[in-house]
Amino acid sequence: MQPKLMLSISEIKSLLATPQKIVITTHHKPDGDAMGSSLGLYAYLIQKGHHVKLITPTDYPYFLHWLPNNSDVIIYTEAQEESAKLVEEAALIFCLDFNTLARINDLGELVRASKAYKLMIDHHLDPEDFDDYRHWSINACAAAQLVYDFIVNELEDGAMMNKDIATCLYTGIMTDSGSFRFESANAAVYRIAADLIDLGAEHWRIHQLVYDNATENRLRFLGHCLSEKLEILREFNTAIITVTKEELQKYQIVTGDTEGIVNYALSVNGIKLAAFIIERTDKVKLSLRSTGDFPANEICKKYFNGGGHRNAAGGFSDKNLADTVQEFKALLTDYKNQLLQ
Protein backbone atom coordinates (compact mmCIF):
# COMPACT_ATOMS: atom_id res chain seq x y z
CA MET A 1 0.00 0.00 0.00
CA GLN A 2 1.40 3.38 -1.00
CA PRO A 3 1.71 5.99 1.77
CA LYS A 4 -0.87 8.75 1.68
CA LEU A 5 0.33 11.98 0.07
CA MET A 6 -0.46 14.94 2.29
CA LEU A 7 -1.25 18.40 1.02
CA SER A 8 1.61 20.88 1.27
CA ILE A 9 1.24 24.29 2.89
CA SER A 10 1.62 25.90 -0.54
CA GLU A 11 -1.36 23.88 -1.73
CA ILE A 12 -3.33 24.97 1.33
CA LYS A 13 -2.48 28.60 0.60
CA SER A 14 -3.66 28.12 -2.99
CA LEU A 15 -6.95 26.60 -1.83
CA LEU A 16 -7.54 29.44 0.62
CA ALA A 17 -6.72 32.10 -1.98
CA THR A 18 -10.33 32.03 -3.25
CA PRO A 19 -13.62 31.76 -1.29
CA GLN A 20 -14.37 28.19 -0.23
CA LYS A 21 -17.16 26.37 1.57
CA ILE A 22 -15.49 25.39 4.83
CA VAL A 23 -16.64 23.41 7.86
CA ILE A 24 -14.82 23.55 11.20
CA THR A 25 -15.51 20.89 13.80
CA THR A 26 -14.07 19.81 17.14
CA HIS A 27 -14.47 17.02 19.70
CA HIS A 28 -17.67 16.16 21.56
CA LYS A 29 -18.42 18.09 24.75
CA PRO A 30 -15.97 20.80 23.65
CA ASP A 31 -13.85 22.52 26.28
CA GLY A 32 -12.17 25.91 26.29
CA ASP A 33 -9.43 24.89 23.89
CA ALA A 34 -11.83 23.19 21.48
CA MET A 35 -14.12 26.22 21.28
CA GLY A 36 -11.33 28.81 21.51
CA SER A 37 -9.30 27.28 18.68
CA SER A 38 -12.39 26.66 16.53
CA LEU A 39 -13.90 30.11 16.95
CA GLY A 40 -10.48 31.70 16.49
CA LEU A 41 -9.99 29.93 13.16
CA TYR A 42 -13.61 30.73 12.26
CA ALA A 43 -13.04 34.47 12.82
CA TYR A 44 -9.92 34.35 10.65
CA LEU A 45 -11.53 32.47 7.74
CA ILE A 46 -14.66 34.65 7.77
CA GLN A 47 -12.45 37.71 7.58
CA LYS A 48 -10.76 36.16 4.52
CA GLY A 49 -14.11 35.91 2.73
CA HIS A 50 -14.77 32.19 3.04
CA HIS A 51 -18.19 30.62 3.63
CA VAL A 52 -17.58 29.03 7.03
CA LYS A 53 -19.74 26.91 9.34
CA LEU A 54 -18.65 25.73 12.77
CA ILE A 55 -20.32 22.48 13.84
CA THR A 56 -19.86 20.96 17.30
CA PRO A 57 -20.89 17.31 17.83
CA THR A 58 -22.66 18.18 21.10
CA ASP A 59 -23.45 21.08 23.39
CA TYR A 60 -20.70 22.73 25.45
CA PRO A 61 -20.30 24.66 28.73
CA TYR A 62 -22.35 27.80 29.30
CA PHE A 63 -19.24 29.66 30.49
CA LEU A 64 -17.91 29.59 26.90
CA HIS A 65 -21.02 31.07 25.27
CA TRP A 66 -19.65 34.61 25.53
CA LEU A 67 -16.88 33.90 22.99
CA PRO A 68 -16.97 36.00 19.80
CA ASN A 69 -19.24 34.51 17.09
CA ASN A 70 -20.64 31.89 19.49
CA SER A 71 -24.14 32.61 18.14
CA ASP A 72 -23.03 31.20 14.76
CA VAL A 73 -22.19 27.75 16.16
CA ILE A 74 -24.28 24.83 14.91
CA ILE A 75 -24.76 21.93 17.35
CA TYR A 76 -24.98 18.66 15.42
CA THR A 77 -27.38 16.93 17.82
CA GLU A 78 -29.81 19.83 17.37
CA ALA A 79 -29.43 20.23 13.58
CA GLN A 80 -28.44 16.87 12.09
CA GLU A 81 -29.85 17.34 8.59
CA GLU A 82 -28.38 20.82 8.19
CA SER A 83 -25.01 19.61 9.51
CA ALA A 84 -24.94 16.61 7.15
CA LYS A 85 -25.65 18.85 4.16
CA LEU A 86 -22.92 21.32 5.14
CA VAL A 87 -20.35 18.53 5.56
CA GLU A 88 -21.31 17.01 2.21
CA GLU A 89 -20.99 20.34 0.38
CA ALA A 90 -17.76 21.49 2.05
CA ALA A 91 -14.55 21.84 0.08
CA LEU A 92 -12.42 21.92 3.25
CA ILE A 93 -13.07 20.50 6.70
CA PHE A 94 -10.87 21.67 9.57
CA CYS A 95 -10.67 19.14 12.41
CA LEU A 96 -9.50 20.88 15.58
CA ASP A 97 -8.36 19.49 18.93
CA PHE A 98 -9.03 15.83 18.10
CA ASN A 99 -7.04 13.15 16.35
CA THR A 100 -9.57 10.41 15.58
CA LEU A 101 -13.03 10.63 14.05
CA ALA A 102 -14.49 8.64 16.94
CA ARG A 103 -14.06 11.82 19.03
CA ILE A 104 -16.84 13.56 17.08
CA ASN A 105 -19.40 10.76 17.50
CA ASP A 106 -21.90 10.31 14.63
CA LEU A 107 -20.48 13.34 12.88
CA GLY A 108 -17.28 11.35 12.35
CA GLU A 109 -18.66 9.06 9.65
CA LEU A 110 -20.10 12.05 7.78
CA VAL A 111 -16.67 13.67 7.78
CA ARG A 112 -15.01 10.43 6.72
CA ALA A 113 -17.42 10.06 3.78
CA SER A 114 -17.06 13.69 2.66
CA LYS A 115 -15.01 14.39 -0.45
CA ALA A 116 -13.67 17.55 1.18
CA TYR A 117 -10.01 17.97 2.07
CA LYS A 118 -9.62 17.24 5.79
CA LEU A 119 -7.14 19.40 7.70
CA MET A 120 -6.16 18.36 11.23
CA ILE A 121 -4.84 20.85 13.77
CA ASP A 122 -4.19 18.97 16.99
CA HIS A 123 -1.80 18.11 19.84
CA HIS A 124 -2.90 14.62 20.93
CA LEU A 125 -0.93 11.39 20.61
CA ASP A 126 -1.43 8.81 17.85
CA PRO A 127 -3.45 10.67 15.19
CA GLU A 128 -5.73 8.60 12.96
CA ASP A 129 -4.85 8.64 9.27
CA PHE A 130 -8.01 10.32 7.94
CA ASP A 131 -6.58 13.75 7.12
CA ASP A 132 -5.08 15.36 4.01
CA TYR A 133 -3.07 17.98 5.91
CA ARG A 134 -1.78 17.85 9.46
CA HIS A 135 -0.51 20.68 11.63
CA TRP A 136 0.24 18.59 14.70
CA SER A 137 2.55 18.59 17.69
CA ILE A 138 2.26 16.84 21.03
CA ASN A 139 4.55 19.53 22.45
CA ALA A 140 1.95 22.27 21.94
CA CYS A 141 0.06 23.17 25.10
CA ALA A 142 -3.19 23.68 23.18
CA ALA A 143 -4.78 23.38 19.77
CA ALA A 144 -5.23 27.16 19.98
CA GLN A 145 -1.44 27.54 20.06
CA LEU A 146 -1.25 25.52 16.82
CA VAL A 147 -3.99 27.61 15.19
CA TYR A 148 -1.96 30.71 16.03
CA ASP A 149 1.11 29.09 14.49
CA PHE A 150 -0.89 27.97 11.46
CA ILE A 151 -2.16 31.49 10.74
CA VAL A 152 0.94 33.49 11.65
CA ASN A 153 3.78 31.20 10.56
CA GLU A 154 2.40 28.62 8.14
CA LEU A 155 0.02 30.87 6.20
CA GLU A 156 2.18 33.93 6.95
CA ASP A 157 -0.96 35.95 7.56
CA GLY A 158 -0.33 37.53 10.93
CA ALA A 159 -1.57 40.87 9.60
CA MET A 160 -5.10 39.43 9.64
CA MET A 161 -5.05 38.75 13.38
CA ASN A 162 -7.57 40.87 15.28
CA LYS A 163 -9.16 41.17 18.72
CA ASP A 164 -11.80 38.46 18.15
CA ILE A 165 -9.22 35.93 16.96
CA ALA A 166 -6.88 36.86 19.81
CA THR A 167 -9.63 36.55 22.43
CA CYS A 168 -10.60 33.07 21.24
CA LEU A 169 -7.04 31.77 20.96
CA TYR A 170 -6.03 33.20 24.34
CA THR A 171 -9.04 31.40 25.88
CA GLY A 172 -7.93 28.11 24.36
CA ILE A 173 -4.33 28.47 25.49
CA MET A 174 -5.30 29.64 28.98
CA THR A 175 -7.70 26.78 29.65
CA ASP A 176 -5.56 23.94 28.24
CA SER A 177 -2.41 25.14 29.99
CA GLY A 178 -4.14 25.27 33.37
CA SER A 179 -3.90 29.06 33.40
CA PHE A 180 -0.25 28.78 32.27
CA ARG A 181 0.80 26.56 35.18
CA PHE A 182 1.36 23.28 33.29
CA GLU A 183 4.79 22.21 32.08
CA SER A 184 3.68 22.73 28.46
CA ALA A 185 3.35 26.48 29.05
CA ASN A 186 6.91 27.29 28.05
CA ALA A 187 8.47 30.62 27.12
CA ALA A 188 7.17 30.38 23.54
CA VAL A 189 3.60 30.07 24.86
CA TYR A 190 4.04 33.18 27.01
CA ARG A 191 5.31 35.09 23.97
CA ILE A 192 2.22 34.06 22.02
CA ALA A 193 0.01 35.08 24.95
CA ALA A 194 1.71 38.48 25.08
CA ASP A 195 1.10 38.95 21.35
CA LEU A 196 -2.57 38.03 21.79
CA ILE A 197 -2.87 40.56 24.62
CA ASP A 198 -1.27 43.20 22.37
CA LEU A 199 -3.91 42.33 19.76
CA GLY A 200 -6.71 43.05 22.20
CA ALA A 201 -7.29 39.90 24.28
CA GLU A 202 -8.36 41.13 27.74
CA HIS A 203 -6.68 38.42 29.81
CA TRP A 204 -8.25 39.45 33.11
CA ARG A 205 -11.76 39.51 31.64
CA ILE A 206 -11.32 36.16 29.88
CA HIS A 207 -10.20 34.53 33.14
CA GLN A 208 -13.18 36.01 34.96
CA LEU A 209 -15.71 34.85 32.35
CA VAL A 210 -14.34 31.31 32.29
CA TYR A 211 -13.42 30.64 35.91
CA ASP A 212 -15.51 33.07 37.97
CA ASN A 213 -18.83 32.36 36.31
CA ALA A 214 -20.24 29.36 38.22
CA THR A 215 -23.90 28.74 38.98
CA GLU A 216 -25.00 28.24 42.58
CA ASN A 217 -25.75 24.58 41.80
CA ARG A 218 -22.25 24.02 40.46
CA LEU A 219 -20.63 25.57 43.54
CA ARG A 220 -22.75 23.49 45.93
CA PHE A 221 -21.98 20.37 43.89
CA LEU A 222 -18.25 21.12 44.14
CA GLY A 223 -18.57 21.44 47.91
CA HIS A 224 -20.39 18.10 48.04
CA CYS A 225 -17.66 16.40 45.97
CA LEU A 226 -14.89 17.70 48.22
CA SER A 227 -16.56 17.13 51.58
CA GLU A 228 -18.39 13.86 50.93
CA LYS A 229 -16.93 12.10 47.87
CA LEU A 230 -13.17 12.65 48.04
CA GLU A 231 -11.23 9.48 48.89
CA ILE A 232 -7.50 9.57 49.56
CA LEU A 233 -5.42 6.42 49.00
CA ARG A 234 -2.15 7.38 50.64
CA GLU A 235 -0.59 3.99 49.91
CA PHE A 236 -0.76 4.91 46.22
CA ASN A 237 -0.53 8.72 46.43
CA THR A 238 -3.89 8.73 44.66
CA ALA A 239 -7.14 10.64 45.18
CA ILE A 240 -10.54 9.61 43.83
CA ILE A 241 -13.84 11.45 43.55
CA THR A 242 -16.86 9.39 42.50
CA VAL A 243 -20.26 10.75 41.54
CA THR A 244 -23.55 8.92 40.91
CA LYS A 245 -26.17 9.93 38.36
CA GLU A 246 -28.55 10.57 41.28
CA GLU A 247 -26.13 13.17 42.63
CA LEU A 248 -25.94 14.80 39.19
CA GLN A 249 -29.72 15.05 39.18
CA LYS A 250 -29.89 16.35 42.75
CA TYR A 251 -27.61 19.29 41.94
CA GLN A 252 -29.10 19.78 38.44
CA ILE A 253 -25.68 19.41 36.83
CA VAL A 254 -25.40 20.56 33.21
CA THR A 255 -22.61 20.41 30.63
CA GLY A 256 -19.49 22.08 32.00
CA ASP A 257 -20.38 21.83 35.70
CA THR A 258 -18.04 18.90 36.33
CA GLU A 259 -15.12 20.40 34.42
CA GLY A 260 -11.98 20.94 36.47
CA ILE A 261 -13.19 19.17 39.64
CA VAL A 262 -10.54 16.47 39.23
CA ASN A 263 -7.86 19.14 39.63
CA TYR A 264 -8.97 19.76 43.23
CA ALA A 265 -8.20 16.13 44.03
CA LEU A 266 -4.78 16.47 42.43
CA SER A 267 -4.06 19.58 44.51
CA VAL A 268 -3.96 17.58 47.77
CA ASN A 269 -0.43 17.54 49.17
CA GLY A 270 1.48 14.44 48.08
CA ILE A 271 -1.06 13.25 45.52
CA LYS A 272 0.43 12.11 42.21
CA LEU A 273 -2.69 10.72 40.49
CA ALA A 274 -6.28 11.93 40.71
CA ALA A 275 -9.41 10.35 39.25
CA PHE A 276 -12.88 11.79 38.79
CA ILE A 277 -15.23 8.88 38.10
CA ILE A 278 -18.75 9.83 37.14
CA GLU A 279 -21.82 7.72 36.41
CA ARG A 280 -23.58 8.87 33.26
CA THR A 281 -26.78 7.52 31.76
CA ASP A 282 -25.07 5.23 29.24
CA LYS A 283 -21.61 4.59 30.73
CA VAL A 284 -19.16 5.48 33.47
CA LYS A 285 -16.67 8.17 32.51
CA LEU A 286 -13.24 8.74 34.00
CA SER A 287 -11.08 11.85 34.01
CA LEU A 288 -7.50 11.40 35.22
CA ARG A 289 -4.85 13.95 36.13
CA SER A 290 -1.28 13.29 37.21
CA THR A 291 1.94 15.06 38.08
CA GLY A 292 5.48 14.60 36.80
CA ASP A 293 6.14 11.64 34.55
CA PHE A 294 3.22 9.50 35.66
CA PRO A 295 1.32 8.29 32.53
CA ALA A 296 -2.37 8.97 33.14
CA ASN A 297 -2.95 8.43 29.42
CA GLU A 298 -1.52 4.90 29.62
CA ILE A 299 -4.11 3.89 32.20
CA CYS A 300 -6.96 5.33 30.14
CA LYS A 301 -5.74 3.69 26.93
CA LYS A 302 -4.98 0.30 28.45
CA TYR A 303 -8.01 -0.12 30.71
CA PHE A 304 -10.70 2.44 29.90
CA ASN A 305 -11.10 2.81 26.11
CA GLY A 306 -9.52 6.25 26.09
CA GLY A 307 -6.29 8.19 26.06
CA GLY A 308 -5.05 11.75 26.05
CA HIS A 309 -1.98 13.52 27.34
CA ARG A 310 0.52 12.15 29.86
CA ASN A 311 -0.86 14.27 32.71
CA ALA A 312 -4.46 14.73 31.51
CA ALA A 313 -6.47 11.87 30.07
CA GLY A 314 -9.96 10.42 29.91
CA GLY A 315 -11.84 7.23 29.19
CA PHE A 316 -14.99 5.26 29.92
CA SER A 317 -16.23 1.91 31.15
CA ASP A 318 -19.33 -0.12 30.31
CA LYS A 319 -19.29 -1.59 33.83
CA ASN A 320 -21.34 -0.08 36.64
CA LEU A 321 -19.89 2.60 38.87
CA ALA A 322 -18.89 0.29 41.75
CA ASP A 323 -17.14 -2.18 39.47
CA THR A 324 -15.34 0.59 37.60
CA VAL A 325 -14.03 2.08 40.85
CA GLN A 326 -12.95 -1.38 41.99
CA GLU A 327 -11.12 -1.98 38.70
CA PHE A 328 -9.36 1.39 38.97
CA LYS A 329 -8.23 0.72 42.54
CA ALA A 330 -7.01 -2.77 41.64
CA LEU A 331 -4.78 -1.57 38.81
CA LEU A 332 -3.00 0.89 41.09
CA THR A 333 -0.94 -1.98 42.46
CA ASP A 334 0.80 -2.32 39.08
CA TYR A 335 1.79 1.36 39.23
CA LYS A 336 2.68 1.56 42.91
CA ASN A 337 6.42 2.07 42.43
CA GLN A 338 5.84 4.92 39.98
CA LEU A 339 3.23 6.51 42.23
CA LEU A 340 5.51 6.43 45.25
CA GLN A 341 8.61 7.82 43.54
JSON list of N, CA, C and O in Angstrom, two decimals, residues 77-98:
[
{"chain": "A", "resi": 77, "resn": "THR", "atom": "N", "xyz": [-26.26, 17.67, 17.25]},
{"chain": "A", "resi": 77, "resn": "THR", "atom": "CA", "xyz": [-27.38, 16.93, 17.82]},
{"chain": "A", "resi": 77, "resn": "THR", "atom": "C", "xyz": [-28.70, 17.70, 17.73]},
{"chain": "A", "resi": 77, "resn": "THR", "atom": "O", "xyz": [-29.77, 17.11, 17.84]},
{"chain": "A", "resi": 78, "resn": "GLU", "atom": "N", "xyz": [-28.61, 19.00, 17.50]},
{"chain": "A", "resi": 78, "resn": "GLU", "atom": "CA", "xyz": [-29.81, 19.83, 17.37]},
{"chain": "A", "resi": 78, "resn": "GLU", "atom": "C", "xyz": [-30.13, 20.20, 15.93]},
{"chain": "A", "resi": 78, "resn": "GLU", "atom": "O", "xyz": [-31.17, 20.79, 15.65]},
{"chain": "A", "resi": 79, "resn": "ALA", "atom": "N", "xyz": [-29.23, 19.87, 15.00]},
{"chain": "A", "resi": 79, "resn": "ALA", "atom": "CA", "xyz": [-29.43, 20.23, 13.58]},
{"chain": "A", "resi": 79, "resn": "ALA", "atom": "C", "xyz": [-28.72, 19.20, 12.70]},
{"chain": "A", "resi": 79, "resn": "ALA", "atom": "O", "xyz": [-27.79, 19.52, 11.96]},
{"chain": "A", "resi": 80, "resn": "GLN", "atom": "N", "xyz": [-29.15, 17.95, 12.78]},
{"chain": "A", "resi": 80, "resn": "GLN", "atom": "CA", "xyz": [-28.44, 16.87, 12.09]},
{"chain": "A", "resi": 80, "resn": "GLN", "atom": "C", "xyz": [-28.53, 16.97, 10.57]},
{"chain": "A", "resi": 80, "resn": "GLN", "atom": "O", "xyz": [-27.54, 16.77, 9.87]},
{"chain": "A", "resi": 81, "resn": "GLU", "atom": "N", "xyz": [-29.69, 17.27, 10.05]},
{"chain": "A", "resi": 81, "resn": "GLU", "atom": "CA", "xyz": [-29.85, 17.34, 8.59]},
{"chain": "A", "resi": 81, "resn": "GLU", "atom": "C", "xyz": [-29.06, 18.50, 8.01]},
{"chain": "A", "resi": 81, "resn": "GLU", "atom": "O", "xyz": [-28.37, 18.36, 6.99]},
{"chain": "A", "resi": 82, "resn": "GLU", "atom": "N", "xyz": [-29.14, 19.65, 8.65]},
{"chain": "A", "resi": 82, "resn": "GLU", "atom": "CA", "xyz": [-28.38, 20.82, 8.19]},
{"chain": "A", "resi": 82, "resn": "GLU", "atom": "C", "xyz": [-26.88, 20.53, 8.25]},
{"chain": "A", "resi": 82, "resn": "GLU", "atom": "O", "xyz": [-26.14, 20.84, 7.30]},
{"chain": "A", "resi": 83, "resn": "SER", "atom": "N", "xyz": [-26.43, 19.92, 9.34]},
{"chain": "A", "resi": 83, "resn": "SER", "atom": "CA", "xyz": [-25.01, 19.61, 9.51]},
{"chain": "A", "resi": 83, "resn": "SER", "atom": "C", "xyz": [-24.53, 18.64, 8.43]},
{"chain": "A", "resi": 83, "resn": "SER", "atom": "O", "xyz": [-23.45, 18.84, 7.84]},
{"chain": "A", "resi": 84, "resn": "ALA", "atom": "N", "xyz": [-25.32, 17.60, 8.15]},
{"chain": "A", "resi": 84, "resn": "ALA", "atom": "CA", "xyz": [-24.94, 16.61, 7.15]},
{"chain": "A", "resi": 84, "resn": "ALA", "atom": "C", "xyz": [-24.80, 17.25, 5.77]},
{"chain": "A", "resi": 84, "resn": "ALA", "atom": "O", "xyz": [-23.87, 16.94, 5.01]},
{"chain": "A", "resi": 85, "resn": "LYS", "atom": "N", "xyz": [-25.70, 18.17, 5.46]},
{"chain": "A", "resi": 85, "resn": "LYS", "atom": "CA", "xyz": [-25.65, 18.85, 4.16]},
{"chain": "A", "resi": 85, "resn": "LYS", "atom": "C", "xyz": [-24.42, 19.74, 4.06]},
{"chain": "A", "resi": 85, "resn": "LYS", "atom": "O", "xyz": [-23.73, 19.78, 3.02]},
{"chain": "A", "resi": 86, "resn": "LEU", "atom": "N", "xyz": [-24.09, 20.43, 5.13]},
{"chain": "A", "resi": 86, "resn": "LEU", "atom": "CA", "xyz": [-22.92, 21.32, 5.14]},
{"chain": "A", "resi": 86, "resn": "LEU", "atom": "C", "xyz": [-21.63, 20.52, 4.98]},
{"chain": "A", "resi": 86, "resn": "LEU", "atom": "O", "xyz": [-20.72, 20.92, 4.25]},
{"chain": "A", "resi": 87, "resn": "VAL", "atom": "N", "xyz": [-21.54, 19.38, 5.67]},
{"chain": "A", "resi": 87, "resn": "VAL", "atom": "CA", "xyz": [-20.35, 18.53, 5.56]},
{"chain": "A", "resi": 87, "resn": "VAL", "atom": "C", "xyz": [-20.21, 17.98, 4.14]},
{"chain": "A", "resi": 87, "resn": "VAL", "atom": "O", "xyz": [-19.12, 17.94, 3.57]},
{"chain": "A", "resi": 88, "resn": "GLU", "atom": "N", "xyz": [-21.32, 17.57, 3.57]},
{"chain": "A", "resi": 88, "resn": "GLU", "atom": "CA", "xyz": [-21.31, 17.01, 2.21]},
{"chain": "A", "resi": 88, "resn": "GLU", "atom": "C", "xyz": [-20.87, 18.04, 1.18]},
{"chain": "A", "resi": 88, "resn": "GLU", "atom": "O", "xyz": [-20.17, 17.72, 0.21]},
{"chain": "A", "resi": 89, "resn": "GLU", "atom": "N", "xyz": [-21.27, 19.30, 1.37]},
{"chain": "A", "resi": 89, "resn": "GLU", "atom": "CA", "xyz": [-20.99, 20.34, 0.38]},
{"chain": "A", "resi": 89, "resn": "GLU", "atom": "C", "xyz": [-19.66, 21.03, 0.60]},
{"chain": "A", "resi": 89, "resn": "GLU", "atom": "O", "xyz": [-19.21, 21.81, -0.26]},
{"chain": "A", "resi": 90, "resn": "ALA", "atom": "N", "xyz": [-18.99, 20.78, 1.72]},
{"chain": "A", "resi": 90, "resn": "ALA", "atom": "CA", "xyz": [-17.76, 21.49, 2.05]},
{"chain": "A", "resi": 90, "resn": "ALA", "atom": "C", "xyz": [-16.62, 21.11, 1.11]},
{"chain": "A", "resi": 90, "resn": "ALA", "atom": "O", "xyz": [-16.50, 19.97, 0.67]},
{"chain": "A", "resi": 91, "resn": "ALA", "atom": "N", "xyz": [-15.78, 22.09, 0.83]},
{"chain": "A", "resi": 91, "resn": "ALA", "atom": "CA", "xyz": [-14.55, 21.84, 0.08]},
{"chain": "A", "resi": 91, "resn": "ALA", "atom": "C", "xyz": [-13.39, 21.53, 1.02]},
{"chain": "A", "resi": 91, "resn": "ALA", "atom": "O", "xyz": [-12.47, 20.78, 0.68]},
{"chain": "A", "resi": 92, "resn": "LEU", "atom": "N", "xyz": [-13.45, 22.13, 2.22]},
{"chain": "A", "resi": 92, "resn": "LEU", "atom": "CA", "xyz": [-12.42, 21.92, 3.25]},
{"chain": "A", "resi": 92, "resn": "LEU", "atom": "C", "xyz": [-13.11, 21.69, 4.58]},
{"chain": "A", "resi": 92, "resn": "LEU", "atom": "O", "xyz": [-14.09, 22.36, 4.91]},
{"chain": "A", "resi": 93, "resn": "ILE", "atom": "N", "xyz": [-12.59, 20.73, 5.34]},
{"chain": "A", "resi": 93, "resn": "ILE", "atom": "CA", "xyz": [-13.07, 20.50, 6.70]},
{"chain": "A", "resi": 93, "resn": "ILE", "atom": "C", "xyz": [-11.88, 20.58, 7.65]},
{"chain": "A", "resi": 93, "resn": "ILE", "atom": "O", "xyz": [-10.94, 19.79, 7.54]},
{"chain": "A", "resi": 94, "resn": "PHE", "atom": "N", "xyz": [-11.91, 21.54, 8.55]},
{"chain": "A", "resi": 94, "resn": "PHE", "atom": "CA", "xyz": [-10.87, 21.67, 9.57]},
{"chain": "A", "resi": 94, "resn": "PHE", "atom": "C", "xyz": [-11.28, 20.88, 10.81]},
{"chain": "A", "resi": 94, "resn": "PHE", "atom": "O", "xyz": [-12.37, 21.09, 11.35]},
{"chain": "A", "resi": 95, "resn": "CYS", "atom": "N", "xyz": [-10.43, 19.99, 11.25]},
{"chain": "A", "resi": 95, "resn": "CYS", "atom": "CA", "xyz": [-10.67, 19.14, 12.41]},
{"chain": "A", "resi": 95, "resn": "CYS", "atom": "C", "xyz": [-9.75, 19.60, 13.53]},
{"chain": "A", "resi": 95, "resn": "CYS", "atom": "O", "xyz": [-8.54, 19.38, 13.47]},
{"chain": "A", "resi": 96, "resn": "LEU", "atom": "N", "xyz": [-10.31, 20.22, 14.55]},
{"chain": "A", "resi": 96, "resn": "LEU", "atom": "CA", "xyz": [-9.50, 20.88, 15.58]},
{"chain": "A", "resi": 96, "resn": "LEU", "atom": "C", "xyz": [-9.61, 20.19, 16.93]},
{"chain": "A", "resi": 96, "resn": "LEU", "atom": "O", "xyz": [-10.71, 19.83, 17.38]},
{"chain": "A", "resi": 97, "resn": "ASP", "atom": "N", "xyz": [-8.47, 20.00, 17.56]},
{"chain": "A", "resi": 97, "resn": "ASP", "atom": "CA", "xyz": [-8.36, 19.49, 18.93]},
{"chain": "A", "resi": 97, "resn": "ASP", "atom": "C", "xyz": [-8.86, 18.06, 19.07]},
{"chain": "A", "resi": 97, "resn": "ASP", "atom": "O", "xyz": [-9.34, 17.67, 20.13]},
{"chain": "A", "resi": 98, "resn": "PHE", "atom": "N", "xyz": [-8.78, 17.27, 18.00]},
{"chain": "A", "resi": 98, "resn": "PHE", "atom": "CA", "xyz": [-9.03, 15.83, 18.10]},
{"chain": "A", "resi": 98, "resn": "PHE", "atom": "C", "xyz": [-8.24, 15.13, 17.01]},
{"chain": "A", "resi": 98, "resn": "PHE", "atom": "O", "xyz": [-7.92, 15.71, 15.97]}
]
